[in-house]
Coordinates of C-alpha atoms in Angstrom, one line a residue:
X1 CA -69.6 104.7 17.7
X2 CA -68.5 101.1 16.8
X3 CA -68.2 100.9 13.1
X4 CA -68.0 97.9 10.8
X5 CA -64.8 97.1 9.1
X6 CA -66.2 96.6 5.6
X7 CA -68.6 98.5 3.4
X8 CA -71.5 97.2 1.4
X9 CA -72.0 99.8 -1.2
X10 CA -75.5 99.9 -2.6
X11 CA -76.0 97.0 -0.5
X12 CA -78.6 94.5 -1.7
X13 CA -79.9 91.2 -0.6
X14 CA -82.8 88.9 0.3
X15 CA -82.5 86.4 3.0
X16 CA -81.8 82.8 2.1
X17 CA -81.3 83.6 -1.4
X18 CA -79.0 86.0 -0.4
X19 CA -81.2 87.5 1.6
X20 CA -81.9 90.9 0.4
X21 CA -80.4 94.2 1.2
X22 CA -79.5 94.1 -1.0
X23 CA -82.0 92.9 -3.0
X24 CA -83.3 96.3 -2.5
X25 CA -85.1 95.8 -5.4
X26 CA -87.2 93.3 -4.2
X27 CA -89.6 95.9 -5.1
X28 CA -92.3 95.5 -2.5
X29 CA -95.9 95.6 -3.6
X30 CA -97.0 99.1 -4.2
X31 CA -100.2 100.6 -2.9
X32 CA -103.0 101.4 -5.3
X33 CA -104.0 104.3 -3.2
X34 CA -103.1 107.9 -4.2
X35 CA -99.9 109.4 -2.8
X36 CA -100.4 110.5 0.8
X37 CA -99.3 114.2 1.1
X38 CA -98.0 113.7 4.5
X39 CA -98.3 115.8 7.5
X40 CA -96.7 119.1 8.1
X41 CA -93.0 119.3 7.3
X42 CA -90.7 119.3 10.3
X43 CA -89.8 122.9 11.4
X44 CA -86.2 123.8 10.4
X45 CA -83.9 125.2 13.1
X46 CA -82.1 128.4 12.2
X47 CA -78.6 128.2 10.8
X48 CA -76.8 125.4 9.1
X49 CA -77.7 122.7 11.5
X50 CA -76.8 124.8 14.5
X51 CA -79.6 123.4 16.6
X52 CA -78.1 120.0 16.5
X53 CA -75.4 118.9 19.0
X54 CA -72.7 118.1 16.6
X55 CA -69.6 116.4 18.1
X56 CA -66.3 115.7 16.4
X57 CA -66.0 112.0 15.5
X58 CA -62.7 111.4 13.7
X59 CA -62.7 107.9 15.1
X60 CA -65.4 106.9 12.5
X61 CA -63.2 107.2 9.4
X62 CA -60.2 105.9 11.4
X63 CA -62.1 102.7 12.3
X64 CA -63.5 102.3 8.7
X65 CA -60.4 103.2 6.7
X66 CA -57.5 103.8 9.0
X67 CA -57.4 107.5 8.6
X68 CA -59.5 110.6 7.9
X69 CA -59.6 112.1 4.4
X70 CA -57.2 115.0 4.0
X71 CA -58.9 118.3 4.4
X72 CA -62.1 116.9 5.8
X73 CA -63.7 117.3 9.2
X74 CA -66.1 114.7 10.7
X75 CA -68.9 115.5 13.1
X76 CA -71.7 113.3 14.4
X77 CA -75.2 113.9 15.8
X78 CA -78.4 112.1 16.6
X79 CA -81.9 113.2 15.7
X80 CA -84.8 111.8 17.7
X81 CA -87.9 110.9 15.6
X82 CA -91.3 109.4 16.6
X83 CA -91.3 105.6 16.4
X84 CA -94.6 105.9 14.6
X85 CA -95.3 109.1 12.6
X86 CA -98.9 108.1 12.1
X87 CA -99.6 107.9 15.9
X88 CA -96.7 109.6 17.8
X89 CA -96.4 108.8 21.5
X90 CA -94.5 111.1 23.8
X91 CA -91.2 109.5 24.8
X92 CA -91.3 106.8 22.1
X93 CA -88.6 107.6 19.7
X94 CA -85.8 106.2 17.5
X95 CA -82.5 108.0 17.3
X96 CA -81.3 108.6 13.8
X97 CA -77.5 108.8 13.7
X98 CA -75.8 111.1 11.2
X99 CA -72.3 112.2 10.2
X100 CA -71.5 115.5 8.7
X101 CA -68.4 115.8 6.6
X102 CA -67.1 119.3 5.6
X103 CA -64.2 120.2 3.3
X104 CA -61.8 122.9 4.5
X105 CA -62.1 124.2 0.9
X106 CA -65.8 124.7 1.1
X107 CA -67.0 128.0 -0.4
X108 CA -70.4 129.4 -1.4
X109 CA -72.1 126.7 0.6
X110 CA -75.4 125.6 -0.9
X111 CA -76.5 123.3 1.9
X112 CA -76.3 119.6 2.8
X113 CA -76.3 116.7 0.5
X114 CA -78.0 113.8 2.3
X115 CA -77.0 110.2 1.2
X116 CA -78.6 106.8 1.3
X117 CA -76.6 103.8 -0.2
X118 CA -79.4 101.4 -0.5
X119 CA -80.3 98.0 0.9
X120 CA -82.5 98.6 2.7
X121 CA -80.0 98.1 5.5
X122 CA -77.0 99.9 4.1
X123 CA -75.2 102.4 6.4
X124 CA -75.3 106.0 5.1
X125 CA -72.7 106.9 7.6
X126 CA -70.2 104.4 6.2
X127 CA -70.9 105.4 2.6
X128 CA -70.5 109.1 3.4
X129 CA -67.1 108.4 4.9
X130 CA -66.0 106.4 1.9
X131 CA -67.2 109.0 -0.5
X132 CA -65.3 111.7 1.3
X133 CA -61.9 110.5 0.1
X134 CA -62.3 112.2 -3.3
X135 CA -62.8 111.4 -6.9
X136 CA -59.4 109.7 -7.3
X137 CA -60.5 107.0 -5.0
X138 CA -64.0 106.7 -6.4
X139 CA -65.5 109.3 -4.0
X140 CA -67.3 112.5 -4.6
X141 CA -65.7 115.2 -6.8
X142 CA -64.4 118.4 -5.2
X143 CA -67.1 120.3 -7.2
X144 CA -69.6 118.8 -4.8
X145 CA -67.7 118.6 -1.6
X146 CA -66.7 122.3 -2.0
X147 CA -70.3 123.3 -2.1
X148 CA -72.1 120.9 0.2
X149 CA -71.9 119.4 3.6
X150 CA -71.9 115.7 3.0
X151 CA -74.4 114.1 5.4
X152 CA -74.7 110.4 5.8
X153 CA -77.4 108.8 8.0
X154 CA -78.3 105.3 9.1
X155 CA -82.1 105.0 8.6
X156 CA -84.2 103.7 11.5
X157 CA -83.3 100.1 12.4
X158 CA -80.0 100.3 10.4
X159 CA -76.4 100.5 11.6
X160 CA -76.2 102.9 14.5
X161 CA -79.9 104.0 14.5
X162 CA -81.6 101.7 17.0
X163 CA -80.6 98.7 14.9
X164 CA -82.9 95.8 14.3
X165 CA -81.2 92.6 15.3
X166 CA -83.2 89.4 15.4
X167 CA -81.3 86.8 13.2
X168 CA -79.0 84.4 15.0
X169 CA -75.6 84.1 13.3
X170 CA -76.0 80.3 13.0
X171 CA -79.3 80.8 11.2
X172 CA -77.7 83.4 9.0
X173 CA -75.0 81.0 8.1
X174 CA -77.5 78.3 7.4
X175 CA -79.6 80.6 5.2
X176 CA -76.6 81.6 3.0
X177 CA -75.3 78.0 2.8
X178 CA -78.7 76.6 1.8
X179 CA -79.2 75.3 -1.8
X180 CA -80.3 78.3 -3.9
X181 CA -82.5 75.9 -5.9
X182 CA -83.9 73.2 -3.6
X183 CA -85.4 70.8 -6.2
X184 CA -87.0 68.1 -4.0
X185 CA -90.1 68.9 -1.9
X186 CA -88.2 67.9 1.2
X187 CA -85.3 70.2 0.4
X188 CA -87.7 73.1 -0.3
X189 CA -89.6 72.4 3.0
X190 CA -86.3 72.6 4.9
X191 CA -85.5 76.0 3.4
X192 CA -89.0 77.2 4.1
X193 CA -88.8 76.1 7.7
X194 CA -85.6 78.0 8.2
X195 CA -87.2 81.1 6.8
X196 CA -90.2 80.7 9.1
X197 CA -87.9 80.3 12.1
X198 CA -86.1 83.5 11.2
X199 CA -89.4 85.4 10.6
X200 CA -90.9 84.1 13.8
X201 CA -87.8 85.1 15.8
X202 CA -88.1 88.7 14.5
X203 CA -91.8 88.8 15.4
X204 CA -91.1 87.5 18.9
X205 CA -88.3 90.1 19.4
X206 CA -90.1 93.2 18.0
X207 CA -93.8 92.4 17.8
X208 CA -95.9 95.4 16.7
X209 CA -92.8 97.6 16.3
X210 CA -91.9 95.7 13.0
X211 CA -94.4 97.9 11.1
X212 CA -92.6 101.0 12.1
X213 CA -89.5 100.1 10.0
X214 CA -91.3 100.8 6.7
X215 CA -90.1 103.1 4.0
X216 CA -92.8 105.6 4.5
X217 CA -91.7 106.0 8.1
X218 CA -88.1 106.4 7.0
X219 CA -89.1 109.1 4.4
X220 CA -90.8 111.1 7.2
X221 CA -87.5 110.8 9.2
X222 CA -85.7 112.1 6.2
X223 CA -87.8 115.3 6.3
X224 CA -86.9 115.6 10.0
X225 CA -83.2 115.3 9.1
X226 CA -83.6 118.0 6.4
X227 CA -85.0 120.3 9.0
X228 CA -82.4 119.4 11.6
X229 CA -79.5 120.3 9.3
X230 CA -81.1 123.6 8.6
X231 CA -82.1 123.2 5.0
X232 CA -85.3 124.7 3.7
X233 CA -85.3 122.1 0.9
X234 CA -83.8 118.7 0.5
X235 CA -80.8 117.9 -1.7
X236 CA -80.4 114.1 -1.8
X237 CA -78.4 111.3 -3.5
X238 CA -80.0 107.9 -3.2
X239 CA -78.6 104.7 -4.6
X240 CA -80.6 101.5 -5.2
X241 CA -83.2 101.1 -2.4
X242 CA -82.3 104.8 -1.7
X243 CA -84.2 105.6 -4.9
X244 CA -87.4 104.2 -3.4
X245 CA -86.8 106.2 -0.2
X246 CA -86.3 109.3 -2.2
X247 CA -89.3 108.7 -4.4
X248 CA -91.4 108.2 -1.4
X249 CA -90.1 111.4 0.1
X250 CA -90.9 113.3 -3.2
X251 CA -94.5 112.1 -3.0
X252 CA -95.0 113.0 0.6
X253 CA -93.1 116.3 0.6
X254 CA -92.9 117.5 -3.0
X255 CA -92.5 121.2 -2.0
X256 CA -89.6 120.4 0.2
X257 CA -87.5 119.0 -2.7
X258 CA -84.6 121.0 -4.0
X259 CA -82.8 118.3 -6.0
X260 CA -83.0 114.5 -5.9
X261 CA -80.6 112.1 -7.7
X262 CA -82.0 108.6 -7.8
X263 CA -79.4 106.2 -9.1
X264 CA -80.2 102.5 -9.6
X265 CA -84.0 102.8 -9.7
X266 CA -86.5 100.6 -7.9
X267 CA -89.9 100.7 -9.6
X268 CA -92.5 101.3 -6.9
X269 CA -95.3 100.3 -9.3
X270 CA -94.2 96.7 -9.4
X271 CA -95.6 94.2 -6.9
X272 CA -93.4 92.0 -4.8
X273 CA -93.4 89.1 -7.3
X274 CA -92.9 91.1 -10.5
X275 CA -90.1 93.0 -8.8
X276 CA -88.3 89.8 -7.8
X277 CA -88.7 88.5 -11.4
X278 CA -87.3 91.7 -12.8
X279 CA -84.2 91.2 -10.5
X280 CA -83.8 87.6 -11.7
X281 CA -83.9 88.9 -15.2
X282 CA -81.3 91.6 -14.4
X283 CA -78.9 89.2 -12.7
X284 CA -79.2 86.7 -15.5
X285 CA -78.4 89.5 -18.1
X286 CA -75.5 90.7 -16.0
X287 CA -74.1 87.2 -15.7
X288 CA -74.4 86.7 -19.5
X289 CA -72.4 89.9 -19.9
X290 CA -69.8 88.5 -17.6
X291 CA -69.6 85.3 -19.6
X292 CA -69.3 87.2 -22.9
X293 CA -66.5 89.3 -21.4
X294 CA -64.8 86.1 -20.2
X295 CA -64.9 84.5 -23.7
X296 CA -63.3 87.7 -25.2
X297 CA -60.7 88.2 -22.4
X298 CA -59.2 84.7 -21.7
X299 CA -56.1 86.3 -20.3
X300 CA -58.0 88.0 -17.5
X301 CA -60.6 85.3 -17.0
X302 CA -59.4 82.1 -15.3
X303 CA -62.5 80.1 -16.3
X304 CA -62.6 81.1 -20.0
X305 CA -63.9 80.3 -22.5
X306 CA -67.1 78.8 -20.9
X307 CA -67.6 80.7 -17.7
X308 CA -71.3 79.7 -17.4
X309 CA -70.4 76.1 -17.7
X310 CA -67.6 76.5 -15.1
X311 CA -70.0 78.1 -12.6
X312 CA -72.7 75.6 -13.2
X313 CA -70.2 72.7 -12.8
X314 CA -68.9 74.2 -9.5
X315 CA -72.5 74.4 -8.1
X316 CA -73.2 70.8 -9.1
X317 CA -69.9 69.5 -7.6
X318 CA -70.5 71.4 -4.4
X319 CA -73.8 69.6 -3.8
X320 CA -72.0 66.3 -3.6
X321 CA -68.6 67.3 -2.3
X322 CA -68.1 70.9 -1.2
X323 CA -64.6 72.3 -0.7
X324 CA -63.9 73.1 2.9
X325 CA -62.6 76.6 3.8
X326 CA -59.9 77.4 6.3
X327 CA -62.5 78.4 8.9
X328 CA -64.3 75.1 8.7
X329 CA -67.2 76.2 6.5
X330 CA -68.1 74.1 3.5
X331 CA -68.4 76.0 0.2
X332 CA -71.9 74.8 -0.5
X333 CA -73.9 75.8 -3.5
X334 CA -75.4 78.6 -1.4
X335 CA -72.1 80.2 -0.6
X336 CA -70.9 79.8 -4.2
X337 CA -74.1 81.4 -5.5
X338 CA -73.7 84.3 -3.0
X339 CA -70.2 84.9 -4.3
X340 CA -71.6 85.1 -7.9
X341 CA -74.2 87.7 -6.7
X342 CA -71.5 89.7 -4.9
X343 CA -69.2 89.8 -7.9
X344 CA -71.8 91.2 -10.3
X345 CA -72.2 94.5 -8.5
X346 CA -69.2 95.9 -10.2
X347 CA -67.4 95.1 -13.4
X348 CA -64.1 94.9 -11.4
X349 CA -65.6 92.0 -9.5
X350 CA -65.7 89.8 -12.6
X351 CA -62.0 88.8 -12.4
X352 CA -62.4 88.0 -8.7
X353 CA -65.3 85.7 -9.5
X354 CA -63.4 83.9 -12.2
X355 CA -60.4 83.4 -9.9
X356 CA -62.7 82.2 -7.1
X357 CA -64.4 79.6 -9.2
X358 CA -61.1 78.5 -10.6
X359 CA -59.7 78.2 -7.1
X360 CA -62.5 75.7 -6.2
X361 CA -61.3 73.3 -8.8
X362 CA -58.0 73.3 -7.1
X363 CA -59.5 72.8 -3.6
X364 CA -59.3 76.4 -2.5
X365 CA -62.5 78.0 -1.3
X366 CA -61.0 81.2 0.1
X367 CA -62.0 83.3 -2.9
X368 CA -65.6 82.2 -2.7
X369 CA -65.8 83.0 1.0
X370 CA -64.1 86.4 0.5
X371 CA -66.7 87.5 -2.1
X372 CA -69.6 86.0 -0.2
X373 CA -68.6 87.5 3.2
X374 CA -68.1 91.0 1.7
X375 CA -71.6 90.9 0.4
X376 CA -73.1 89.4 3.6
X377 CA -71.1 91.7 5.9
X378 CA -69.9 88.6 7.8
X379 CA -66.9 89.2 10.0
X380 CA -64.0 86.7 10.4
X381 CA -65.3 85.7 13.8
X382 CA -68.6 84.6 12.3
X383 CA -70.7 87.6 13.4
X384 CA -72.8 89.7 11.1
X385 CA -73.8 93.3 10.9
X386 CA -77.6 93.9 11.0
X387 CA -77.8 94.5 7.2
X388 CA -80.1 91.5 6.6
X389 CA -82.1 92.0 9.8
X390 CA -83.0 95.5 8.7
X391 CA -83.5 94.4 5.1
X392 CA -86.1 92.0 6.1
X393 CA -87.8 94.4 8.5
X394 CA -88.1 97.1 5.9
X395 CA -89.0 94.9 2.9
X396 CA -91.6 92.9 4.7
X397 CA -93.2 96.0 6.4
X398 CA -93.4 97.5 2.9
X399 CA -95.0 94.4 1.4
X400 CA -98.8 94.2 2.0
X401 CA -99.2 91.0 -0.1
X402 CA -96.5 88.4 -0.1
X403 CA -96.8 85.1 -2.1
X404 CA -97.7 81.9 -0.3
X405 CA -95.2 79.1 0.0
X406 CA -97.1 77.3 -2.7
X407 CA -96.8 80.3 -4.9
X408 CA -93.1 80.5 -4.3
X409 CA -92.7 76.8 -5.1
X410 CA -94.6 77.2 -8.4
X411 CA -92.6 80.3 -9.4
X412 CA -89.3 78.5 -8.5
X413 CA -90.0 76.1 -11.3
X414 CA -91.3 78.7 -13.8
X415 CA -88.4 81.0 -13.3
X416 CA -85.9 78.1 -13.5
X417 CA -86.9 77.9 -17.2
X418 CA -86.7 81.6 -17.8
X419 CA -83.6 82.5 -15.7
X420 CA -81.7 79.2 -15.1
X421 CA -79.1 80.5 -12.7
X422 CA -81.0 83.2 -10.8
X423 CA -84.7 82.6 -11.2
X424 CA -85.1 79.8 -8.5
X425 CA -83.1 81.7 -5.9
X426 CA -85.0 84.9 -6.4
X427 CA -88.3 83.0 -6.0
X428 CA -87.0 81.4 -2.8
X429 CA -85.9 84.8 -1.6
X430 CA -89.5 85.9 -1.2
X431 CA -90.1 83.3 1.6
X432 CA -89.1 85.5 4.6
X433 CA -92.0 87.9 3.9
X434 CA -94.3 84.9 3.3
X435 CA -93.9 84.1 7.0
X436 CA -93.4 87.6 8.3
X437 CA -95.5 88.2 11.5
X438 CA -95.4 92.0 11.6
X439 CA -98.1 94.3 10.3
X440 CA -97.5 95.9 6.9
X441 CA -97.3 99.5 6.0
X442 CA -96.9 99.8 2.2
X443 CA -95.5 103.0 0.7
X444 CA -97.4 105.4 -1.5
X445 CA -97.2 105.0 -5.3
X446 CA -97.9 108.0 -7.5
X447 CA -96.8 111.3 -8.9
X448 CA -94.7 113.9 -7.0
X449 CA -97.1 116.7 -7.7
X450 CA -95.5 120.1 -7.2
X451 CA -91.9 118.7 -7.0
X452 CA -89.1 120.2 -9.3
X453 CA -87.3 118.0 -11.8
X454 CA -85.8 114.8 -10.4
X455 CA -82.9 113.0 -12.1
X456 CA -83.2 109.2 -12.3
X457 CA -80.0 107.4 -13.3
X458 CA -79.9 104.0 -14.9
X459 CA -77.1 101.6 -15.9
X460 CA -77.9 99.3 -18.8
X461 CA -76.0 96.3 -17.3
X462 CA -77.3 96.8 -13.7
X463 CA -78.0 93.4 -12.2
X464 CA -79.9 94.4 -9.0
X465 CA -82.1 97.3 -10.3
X466 CA -82.6 96.5 -14.0
X467 CA -82.3 99.4 -16.4
X468 CA -86.0 99.1 -17.4
X469 CA -86.9 100.4 -13.9
X470 CA -85.3 103.8 -14.7
X471 CA -88.0 105.1 -17.1
X472 CA -90.7 103.5 -15.0
X473 CA -89.7 105.4 -11.9
X474 CA -89.3 108.7 -13.8
X475 CA -92.7 108.3 -15.4
X476 CA -94.4 107.4 -12.1
X477 CA -93.0 110.6 -10.5
X478 CA -94.1 112.7 -13.4
X479 CA -91.1 115.0 -12.9
X480 CA -88.4 112.4 -13.5
X481 CA -85.7 112.9 -16.1
X482 CA -83.7 109.8 -17.2
X483 CA -79.9 109.8 -17.4
X484 CA -78.4 106.6 -18.8
X485 CA -75.0 105.0 -18.3
X486 CA -74.2 102.3 -20.9
X487 CA -72.1 100.4 -18.4
X488 CA -71.9 97.4 -16.1
X489 CA -72.5 97.0 -12.4
X490 CA -74.9 98.4 -9.9
X491 CA -75.5 102.2 -10.0
X492 CA -73.5 104.8 -12.0
X493 CA -72.5 107.9 -10.2
X494 CA -69.7 109.0 -10.0
X495 CA -68.2 106.3 -12.2
X496 CA -67.5 108.2 -15.4
X497 CA -66.9 111.8 -16.4
X498 CA -70.1 112.0 -18.4
X499 CA -72.3 110.8 -15.6
X500 CA -70.4 112.8 -13.0
X501 CA -70.6 116.1 -15.0
X502 CA -74.3 115.7 -15.6
X503 CA -75.1 114.9 -12.0
X504 CA -72.8 117.6 -10.6
X505 CA -74.4 120.3 -12.8
X506 CA -77.8 119.3 -11.5
X507 CA -76.9 119.1 -7.8
X508 CA -75.0 122.4 -7.9
X509 CA -76.8 124.6 -10.5
X510 CA -80.1 122.6 -10.8
X511 CA -79.3 122.1 -14.5
X512 CA -81.4 119.1 -15.7
X513 CA -79.4 116.7 -17.9
X514 CA -80.1 116.8 -21.7
X515 CA -83.1 114.7 -22.5
X516 CA -82.1 111.3 -23.6
X517 CA -78.5 111.7 -22.6
X518 CA -76.6 108.4 -22.8
X519 CA -73.1 108.2 -21.3
X520 CA -70.6 105.7 -22.8
X521 CA -69.1 102.9 -20.7
X522 CA -65.7 104.6 -20.1

């Protein structure tokens, strides 16, 4: 396997605005139909995944990190699944690539813990590898790795699993560089035309197959993976968009659920527009939290005391005279905006953002491009992973009603008033699905009748999946239990001892967290 050199955790985006994976929360429009209790569950082979052809793959952690985690073994396998679960055709399959990570200290094995990092478009293989390095490095605690095989998978169309790739690198660069708030009609039309070109290119490349990258199809794949690893019931940890995938699974296969942890909730009941507005609100709130921190920590924030003013000024100056980076790219408002988005995913990114904006004033754009490229999964040679290609394919397949270009233009103005920095860009970010040529396949929305308790984790300062979504998802499922982290950044587990202990007890012993439990920031 050829692996990427950098990780996009809880990847999120929306093309052009930032494209999307990570705007996993561009909550696509939900269906008003009752949940579809989907076909028969895939038969489980006997044993702990013994029917799969697992092969040692120590090269995966070596390529990602430089070494394997001490005491861990890495094996890889591929599971074939129908391209279209609704109408399977013999011989027409996607290959879902997985990695299984086992600790040499494993005892009293419970089963497999399947992981999805979000996006849509994030690699579960990459995230599983990163999480295998242990709690001291931000990974999974030994309490979990001692009891479970850690199984990461790349969903259909993502990473190593028959990846969707239909966006030219030059168009990708142009989309990120574009003004996040094109005010004149001519500027808006130019951005819209670029989005249409990208959407048309994907339609030409994949045609009717675009519909098969939907979340419901991926949820059915997930049940095939559960069966393939030999688990009677699914134990699953999903971040960001991974919460939508897990919630869809719970509706389709409620009796196959053992334990689901959904961290950084997407609200499936929101339509595409309201989901985008919620994200604009979330990012605006997170940025305000950053500026407040800046004002109180001038020694750590290079653009204190007025961080908002510094960012706004940097964007305005870049329109007229962008700073040129060492690779020849100009740090346009689009790239600067992308660096802001990138930095808000973790509180540790705040200092990097301040330094990057401060660097621009001195003619140095390297900090901006470093943040932006990490988020975009852009390599030094100008190539991209397929993060955003897959993100568009999934989000647009899931969305049965996208706004028109006229709707987007109207919302751009309205949201500029409500959410000055992020509103216009989140409106523009809906344009790809406006022009998407593929058929749509919206996911089910409703209760997970017959499922056991499901833990839904929310972070009060989450920019990408705003905290308000947490209770909404728990209530929709009917069996959801809210666990709150009063912290900053996107997703919570395994950030603090309080969150970690509550989630671990649920995963291992099925102990549901105390109702109303709120964990402190540190």
